Coordinates of C-alpha atoms in Angstrom, one line a residue:
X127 CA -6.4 13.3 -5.9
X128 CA -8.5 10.2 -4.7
X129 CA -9.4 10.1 -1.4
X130 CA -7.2 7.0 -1.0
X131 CA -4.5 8.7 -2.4
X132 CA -4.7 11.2 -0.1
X133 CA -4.8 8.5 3.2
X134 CA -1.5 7.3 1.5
X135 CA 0.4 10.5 1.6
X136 CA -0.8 10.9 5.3
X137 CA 0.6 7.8 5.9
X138 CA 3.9 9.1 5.3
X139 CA 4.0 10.2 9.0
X140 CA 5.4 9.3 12.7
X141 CA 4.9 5.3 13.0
X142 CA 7.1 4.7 15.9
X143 CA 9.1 2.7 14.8
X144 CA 6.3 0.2 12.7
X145 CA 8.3 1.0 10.0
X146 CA 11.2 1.0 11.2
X147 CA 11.1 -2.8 12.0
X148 CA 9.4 -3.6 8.4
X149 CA 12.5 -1.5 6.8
X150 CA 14.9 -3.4 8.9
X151 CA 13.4 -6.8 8.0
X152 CA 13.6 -5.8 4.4
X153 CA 17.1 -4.9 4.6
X154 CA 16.7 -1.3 4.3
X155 CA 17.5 -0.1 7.5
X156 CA 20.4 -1.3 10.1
X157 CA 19.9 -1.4 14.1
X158 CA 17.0 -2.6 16.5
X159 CA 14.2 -0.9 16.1
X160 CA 11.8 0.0 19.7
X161 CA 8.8 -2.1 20.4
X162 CA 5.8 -2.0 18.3
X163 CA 2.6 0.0 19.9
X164 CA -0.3 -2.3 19.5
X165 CA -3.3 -0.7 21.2
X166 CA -5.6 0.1 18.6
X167 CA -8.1 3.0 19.3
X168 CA -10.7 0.9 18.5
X169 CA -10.5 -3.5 19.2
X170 CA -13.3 -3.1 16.4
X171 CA -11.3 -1.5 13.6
X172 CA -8.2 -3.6 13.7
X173 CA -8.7 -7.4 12.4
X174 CA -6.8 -9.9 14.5
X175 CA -4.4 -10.9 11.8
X176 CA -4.7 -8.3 9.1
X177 CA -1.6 -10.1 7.1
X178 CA -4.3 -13.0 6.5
X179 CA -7.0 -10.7 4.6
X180 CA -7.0 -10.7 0.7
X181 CA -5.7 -7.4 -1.7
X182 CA -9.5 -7.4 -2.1
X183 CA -10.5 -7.2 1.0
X184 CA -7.5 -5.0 2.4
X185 CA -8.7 -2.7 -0.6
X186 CA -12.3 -2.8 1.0
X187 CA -11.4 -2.2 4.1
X188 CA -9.6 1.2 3.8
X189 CA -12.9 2.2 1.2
X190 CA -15.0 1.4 4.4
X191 CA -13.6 4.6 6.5
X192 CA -13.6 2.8 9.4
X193 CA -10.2 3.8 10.1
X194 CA -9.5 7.3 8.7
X195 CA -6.1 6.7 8.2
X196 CA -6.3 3.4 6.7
X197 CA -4.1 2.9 4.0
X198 CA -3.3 0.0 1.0
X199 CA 0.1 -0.3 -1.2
X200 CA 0.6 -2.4 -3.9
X201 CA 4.2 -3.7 -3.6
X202 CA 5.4 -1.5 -5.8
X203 CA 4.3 1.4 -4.4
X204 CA 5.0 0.0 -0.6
X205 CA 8.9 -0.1 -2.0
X206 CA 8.6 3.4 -3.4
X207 CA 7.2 4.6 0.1
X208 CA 10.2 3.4 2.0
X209 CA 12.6 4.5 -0.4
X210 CA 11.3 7.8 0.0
X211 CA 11.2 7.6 4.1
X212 CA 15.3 6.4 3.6
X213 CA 15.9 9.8 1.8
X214 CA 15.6 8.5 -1.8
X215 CA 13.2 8.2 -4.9
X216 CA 14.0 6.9 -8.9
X217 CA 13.5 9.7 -11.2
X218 CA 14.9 12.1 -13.2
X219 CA 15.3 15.4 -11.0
X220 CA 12.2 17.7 -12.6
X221 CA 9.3 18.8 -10.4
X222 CA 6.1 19.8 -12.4
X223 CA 3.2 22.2 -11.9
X224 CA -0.2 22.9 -13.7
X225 CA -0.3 26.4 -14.4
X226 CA -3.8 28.6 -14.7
X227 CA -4.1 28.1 -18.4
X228 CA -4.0 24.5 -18.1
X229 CA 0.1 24.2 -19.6
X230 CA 2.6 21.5 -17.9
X231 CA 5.7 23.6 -16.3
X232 CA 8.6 22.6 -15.3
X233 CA 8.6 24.0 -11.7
X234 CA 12.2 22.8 -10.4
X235 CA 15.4 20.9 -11.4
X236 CA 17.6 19.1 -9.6
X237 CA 21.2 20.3 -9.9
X238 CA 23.2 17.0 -11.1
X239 CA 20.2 15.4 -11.9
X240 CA 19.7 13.4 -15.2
X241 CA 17.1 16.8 -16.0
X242 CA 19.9 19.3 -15.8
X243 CA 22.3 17.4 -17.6
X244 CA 20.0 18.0 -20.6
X245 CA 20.2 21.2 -19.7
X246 CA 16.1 21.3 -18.8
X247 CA 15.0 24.8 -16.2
X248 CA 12.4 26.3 -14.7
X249 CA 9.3 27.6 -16.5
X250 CA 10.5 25.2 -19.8
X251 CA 7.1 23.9 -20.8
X252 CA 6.4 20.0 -20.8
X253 CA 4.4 19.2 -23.8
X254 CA 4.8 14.8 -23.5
X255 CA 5.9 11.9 -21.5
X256 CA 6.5 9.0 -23.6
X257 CA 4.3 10.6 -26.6
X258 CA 1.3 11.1 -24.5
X259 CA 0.3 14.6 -23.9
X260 CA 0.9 16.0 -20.5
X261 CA -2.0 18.7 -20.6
X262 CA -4.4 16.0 -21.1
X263 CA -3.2 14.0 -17.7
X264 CA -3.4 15.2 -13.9
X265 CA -0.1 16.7 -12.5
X266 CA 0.1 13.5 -10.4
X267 CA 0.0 10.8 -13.2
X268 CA 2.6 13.2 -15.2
X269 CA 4.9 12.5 -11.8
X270 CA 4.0 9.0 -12.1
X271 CA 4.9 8.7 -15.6
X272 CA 8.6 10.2 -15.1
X273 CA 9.2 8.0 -12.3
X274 CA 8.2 5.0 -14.1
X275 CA 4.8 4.2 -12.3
X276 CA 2.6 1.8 -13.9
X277 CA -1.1 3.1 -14.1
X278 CA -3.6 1.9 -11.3
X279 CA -5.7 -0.2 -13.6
X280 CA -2.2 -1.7 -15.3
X281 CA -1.8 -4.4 -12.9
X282 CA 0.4 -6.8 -14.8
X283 CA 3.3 -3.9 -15.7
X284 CA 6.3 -3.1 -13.0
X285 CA 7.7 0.1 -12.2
X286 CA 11.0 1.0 -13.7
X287 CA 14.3 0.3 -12.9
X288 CA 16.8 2.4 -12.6
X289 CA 18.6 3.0 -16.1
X290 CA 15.4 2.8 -17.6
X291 CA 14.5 6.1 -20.1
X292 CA 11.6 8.1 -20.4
X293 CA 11.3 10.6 -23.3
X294 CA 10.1 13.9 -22.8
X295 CA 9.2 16.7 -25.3
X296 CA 9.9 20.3 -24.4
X297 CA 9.7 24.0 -25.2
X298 CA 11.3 26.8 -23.5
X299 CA 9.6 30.4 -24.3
X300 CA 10.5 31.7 -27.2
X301 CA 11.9 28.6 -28.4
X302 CA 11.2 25.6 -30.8
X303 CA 10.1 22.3 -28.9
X304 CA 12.3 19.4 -29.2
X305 CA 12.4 15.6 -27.7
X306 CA 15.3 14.7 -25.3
X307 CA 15.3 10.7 -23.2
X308 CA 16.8 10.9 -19.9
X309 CA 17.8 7.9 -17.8
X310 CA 15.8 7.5 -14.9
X311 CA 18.5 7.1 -11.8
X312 CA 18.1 6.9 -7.9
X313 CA 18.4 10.3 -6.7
X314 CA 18.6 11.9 -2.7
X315 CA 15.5 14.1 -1.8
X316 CA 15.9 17.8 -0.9
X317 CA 13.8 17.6 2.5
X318 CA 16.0 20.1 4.5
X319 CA 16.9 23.9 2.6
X320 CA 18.6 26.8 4.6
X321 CA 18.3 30.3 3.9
X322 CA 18.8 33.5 5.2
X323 CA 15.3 35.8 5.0
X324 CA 17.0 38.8 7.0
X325 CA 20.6 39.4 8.4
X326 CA 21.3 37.2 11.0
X327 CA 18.2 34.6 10.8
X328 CA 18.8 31.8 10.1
X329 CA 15.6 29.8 8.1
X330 CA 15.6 26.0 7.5
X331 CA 13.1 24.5 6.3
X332 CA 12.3 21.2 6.2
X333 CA 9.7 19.1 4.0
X334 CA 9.7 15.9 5.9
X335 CA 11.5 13.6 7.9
X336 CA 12.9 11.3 5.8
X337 CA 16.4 9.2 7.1
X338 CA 19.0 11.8 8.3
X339 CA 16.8 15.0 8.3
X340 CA 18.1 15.1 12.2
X341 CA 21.6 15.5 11.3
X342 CA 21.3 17.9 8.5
X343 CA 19.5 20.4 11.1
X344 CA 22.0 20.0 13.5
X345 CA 24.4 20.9 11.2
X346 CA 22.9 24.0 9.9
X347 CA 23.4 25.3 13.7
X348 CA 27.2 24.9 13.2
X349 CA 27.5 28.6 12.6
X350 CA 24.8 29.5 15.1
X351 CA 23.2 32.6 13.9
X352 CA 23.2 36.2 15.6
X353 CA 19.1 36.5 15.8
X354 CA 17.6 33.8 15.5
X355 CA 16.4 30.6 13.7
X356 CA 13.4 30.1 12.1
X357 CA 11.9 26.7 11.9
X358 CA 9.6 25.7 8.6
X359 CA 6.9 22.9 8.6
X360 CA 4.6 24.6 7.0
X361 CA 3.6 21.6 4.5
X362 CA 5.5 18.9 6.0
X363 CA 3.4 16.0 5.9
X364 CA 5.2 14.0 8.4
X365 CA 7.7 11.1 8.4
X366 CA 10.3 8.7 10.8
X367 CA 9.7 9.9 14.2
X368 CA 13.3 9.2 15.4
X369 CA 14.5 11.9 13.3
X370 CA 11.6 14.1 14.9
X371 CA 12.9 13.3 18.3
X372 CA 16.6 14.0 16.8
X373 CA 15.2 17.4 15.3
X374 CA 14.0 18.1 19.0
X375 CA 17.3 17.3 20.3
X376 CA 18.9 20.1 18.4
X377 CA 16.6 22.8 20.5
X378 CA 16.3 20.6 24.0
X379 CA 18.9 20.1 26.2
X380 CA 17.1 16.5 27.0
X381 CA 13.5 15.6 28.3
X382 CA 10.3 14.9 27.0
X383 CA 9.8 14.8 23.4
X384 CA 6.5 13.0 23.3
X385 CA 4.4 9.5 24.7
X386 CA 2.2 6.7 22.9
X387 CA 0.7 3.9 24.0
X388 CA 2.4 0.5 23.9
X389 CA 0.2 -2.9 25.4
X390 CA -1.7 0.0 27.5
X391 CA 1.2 1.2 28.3
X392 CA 2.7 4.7 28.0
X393 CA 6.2 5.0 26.8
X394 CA 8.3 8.3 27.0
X395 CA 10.3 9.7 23.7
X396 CA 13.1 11.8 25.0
X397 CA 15.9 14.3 23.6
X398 CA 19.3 13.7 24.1
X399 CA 21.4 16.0 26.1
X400 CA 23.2 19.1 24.7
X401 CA 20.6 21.2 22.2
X402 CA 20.6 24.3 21.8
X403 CA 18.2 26.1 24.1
X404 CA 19.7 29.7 24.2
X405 CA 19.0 30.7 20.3
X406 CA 15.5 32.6 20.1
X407 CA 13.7 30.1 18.0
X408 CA 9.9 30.0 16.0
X409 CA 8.4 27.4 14.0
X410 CA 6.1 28.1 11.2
X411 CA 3.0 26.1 10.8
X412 CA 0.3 25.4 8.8
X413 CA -2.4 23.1 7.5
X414 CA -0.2 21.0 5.9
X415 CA 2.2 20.7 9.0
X416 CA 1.3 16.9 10.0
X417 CA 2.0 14.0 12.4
X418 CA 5.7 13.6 13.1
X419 CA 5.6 17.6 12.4
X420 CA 3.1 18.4 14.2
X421 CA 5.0 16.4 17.3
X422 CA 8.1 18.1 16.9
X423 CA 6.4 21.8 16.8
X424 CA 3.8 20.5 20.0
X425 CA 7.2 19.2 21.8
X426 CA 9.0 23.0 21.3
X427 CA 5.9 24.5 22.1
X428 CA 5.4 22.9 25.3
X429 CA 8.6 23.1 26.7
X430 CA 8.4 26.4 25.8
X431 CA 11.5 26.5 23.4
X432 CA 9.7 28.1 20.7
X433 CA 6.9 30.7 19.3
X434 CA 4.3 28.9 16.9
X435 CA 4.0 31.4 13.9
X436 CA 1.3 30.5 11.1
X437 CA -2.4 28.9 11.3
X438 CA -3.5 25.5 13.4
X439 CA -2.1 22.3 11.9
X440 CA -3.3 19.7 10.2
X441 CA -4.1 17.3 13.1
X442 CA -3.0 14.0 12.5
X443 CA -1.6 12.3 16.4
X444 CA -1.8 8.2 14.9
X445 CA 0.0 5.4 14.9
X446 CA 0.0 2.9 12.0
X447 CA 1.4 -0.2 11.4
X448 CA 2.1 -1.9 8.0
X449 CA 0.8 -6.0 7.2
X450 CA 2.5 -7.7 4.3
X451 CA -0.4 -9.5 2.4
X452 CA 0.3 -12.7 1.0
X453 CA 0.8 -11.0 -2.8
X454 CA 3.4 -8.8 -1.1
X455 CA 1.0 -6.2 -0.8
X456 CA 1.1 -3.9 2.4
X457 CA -1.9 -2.6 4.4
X458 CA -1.6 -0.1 7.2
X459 CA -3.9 0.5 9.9
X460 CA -4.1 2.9 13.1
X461 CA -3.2 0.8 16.2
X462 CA -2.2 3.9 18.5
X463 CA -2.3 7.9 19.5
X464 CA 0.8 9.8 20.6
X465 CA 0.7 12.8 22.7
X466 CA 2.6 16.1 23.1
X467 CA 4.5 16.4 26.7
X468 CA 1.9 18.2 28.0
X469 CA -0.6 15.6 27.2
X470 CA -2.4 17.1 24.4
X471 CA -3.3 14.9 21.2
X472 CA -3.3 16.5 17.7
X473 CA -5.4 13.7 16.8
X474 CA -8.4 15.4 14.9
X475 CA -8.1 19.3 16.6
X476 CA -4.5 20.1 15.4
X477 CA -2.1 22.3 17.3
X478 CA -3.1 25.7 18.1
X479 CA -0.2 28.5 16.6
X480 CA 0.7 31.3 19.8
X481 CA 0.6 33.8 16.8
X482 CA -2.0 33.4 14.2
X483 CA -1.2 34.3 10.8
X484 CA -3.2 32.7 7.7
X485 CA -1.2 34.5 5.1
X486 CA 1.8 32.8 4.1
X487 CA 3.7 35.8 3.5
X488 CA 2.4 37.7 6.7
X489 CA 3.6 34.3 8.4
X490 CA 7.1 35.1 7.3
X491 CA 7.5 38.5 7.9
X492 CA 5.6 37.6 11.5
X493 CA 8.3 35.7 12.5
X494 CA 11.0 37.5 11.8
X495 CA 9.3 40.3 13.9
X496 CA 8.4 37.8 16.6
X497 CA 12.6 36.6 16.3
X498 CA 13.0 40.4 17.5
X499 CA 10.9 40.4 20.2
X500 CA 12.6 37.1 21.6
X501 CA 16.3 38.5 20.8
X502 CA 16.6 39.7 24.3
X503 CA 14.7 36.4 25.8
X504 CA 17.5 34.7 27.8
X505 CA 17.8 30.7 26.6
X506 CA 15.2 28.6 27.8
X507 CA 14.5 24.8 28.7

């Protein structure tokens, strides 16, 4: 993965709103959104009026590294970006991985999904996209390819529509390959999964805050469980902070959530009233726990509310906020930090786990010992 690409999936993190405001102005999201922050962390980094600079030069400036976290969208992949932050993405409901000898797996399916209704699974082997071998192409142009992503250097094409087809050939073990077309479709991601790992625990785990990740938390509590609740970021790279601060509000019975900087001024994010602050609770972290998810595990762990299981985060505590170039382009740049309710910044250090545990599986099986140890903990605020 490029190093720009990489600065683009950071980007899908806590904005405060920023995006928020573009969403609404697009038409994608309803209500008023808060007030932009605009108190860049450096005067130097952030151009007076970014929305007046080229492609080129937006492109340029995110090569420079000035701003770490600098990112540039081409308008189609700007629209893909907030469908994805409103809970949705155009595909065809397969997930892919490279395996060690270099084959093209199917890694999941999406029940309902165009995929399963060709009757596609698990560890079937994916041999083409659209006659072009899938060996021969990394992992993340294969994705590309099924969602209907035009190549980086094919400026001139537009992604795909929905209804548009994409044909795929495929071998399952044992098995003669064949071709099938499936009809690409707008499809709801899978950020939140519950699970039970050991009577009475209760696991959710969520991939990233997308629109409505809040609510689905909450009601996974419905049935409160007899133990304990584990909470799992580990690889969540981030998303809309107001359904961080509504993920908090499940566990806090109000109060601070978390603060940024707004005109050089600090403004207060804050739960709403009536979480659940009596069920022994740990969050699992780990390198790949970012930004809006590294807020919501610094906010529990400050206020005391939860036991951090797993290794120090990845340590992402910016705010940026999207330009529209004049070719409907978008370029994103840091204008802001937010802080945990004790003050502390993951900007750069990360957040710090109570229990280390660099093993993912010892991380599992820690918290579920650590759940024990907290079963007799009275509820706490």
């Amino acid at each position: 993965m490029s190093s720009q690409r990489a600065r683009q999936g950071a980007t899908l993190t806590a904005v405060f709103g920023v995006l928020l405001v573009c969403g609404a102005a697009a038409g994608a999201w309803g209500g008023t959104a808060p007030p932009l922050p605009r108190r860049p962390l450096s005067a130097d980094a952030v151009p007076a009026d970014p929305s007046a600079l080229s492609p080129e030069q937006a492109a340029g400036l995110v090569a420079s590294g000035t701003d770490r976290w600098a990112a540039y969208y081409s308008p189609q992949d700007y629209a893909e970006f907030a469908q994805g932050l409103d809970g949705e993405y155009l595909g065809v409901g397969l997930t892919v991985d490279r395996a060690e000898d270099g084959t093209t797996l199917v890694d999941e399916v999406l029940p309902g999904s165009p995929a399963a209704g060709a009757g596609l699974a698990a560890g079937d082997r994916l041999l083409a996209v659209d006659g072009e071998p899938a060996d021969r192409l990394p992992v993340t142009e294969v994705v590309a390819r099924l969602r209907g992503r035009p190549a980086p250097q094919d400026r001139a094409a537009r992604s795909a529509a929905p209804g548009s087809t994409v044909v795929l050939a495929v071998q399952r073990p044992g098995a003669a390959s064949h071709e099938v077309t499936l009809r690409r479709t707008v499809l709801a991601t899978q950020d939140v999964m519950v699970d039970h790992p050991a009577p009475g625990v209760l696991r959710i785990s969520v991939r990233a805050f997308t629109s409505g990740v809040g609510a689905e938390i909450r009601a996974a509590l419905q049935h409160p469980p007899q133990r304990g609740v584990v909470l799992d970021l580990r690889g969540n790279s981030g998303g809309l902070l107001p359904e961080a601060v509504a993920a908090a509000s499940v566990f806090l019975d109000g109060g601070p959530v978390a603060s940024y900087l707004s005109r050089g001024e600090r403004r207060e994010l804050t739960a709403t009233a009536g979480g659940d602050t009596a069920t022994p609770l740990v969050v699992l972290v780990d390198g790949g726990t970012m930004s809006a998810a590294e807020l919501l595990a610094g906010a529990l762990q400050d206020r005391n509310r939860a036991v951090l299981v797993g290794a120090r985060t990845f340590g992402k505590g910016t705010v940026q906020q999207p330009s529209r170039l004049a070719d409907g382009s978008v370029l994103e740049l840091t204008v802001g930090q937010y802080y945990t309710p004790a003050g502390r910044s993951p900007e750069g250090a990360g957040l710090q786990p109570d229990v280390a545990a660099g093993d993912p599986a010892a991380a599992e099986a820690l918290a579920l010992r650590v759940l024990g140890g907290l079963g007799a903990t009275p509820g706490r605020r």
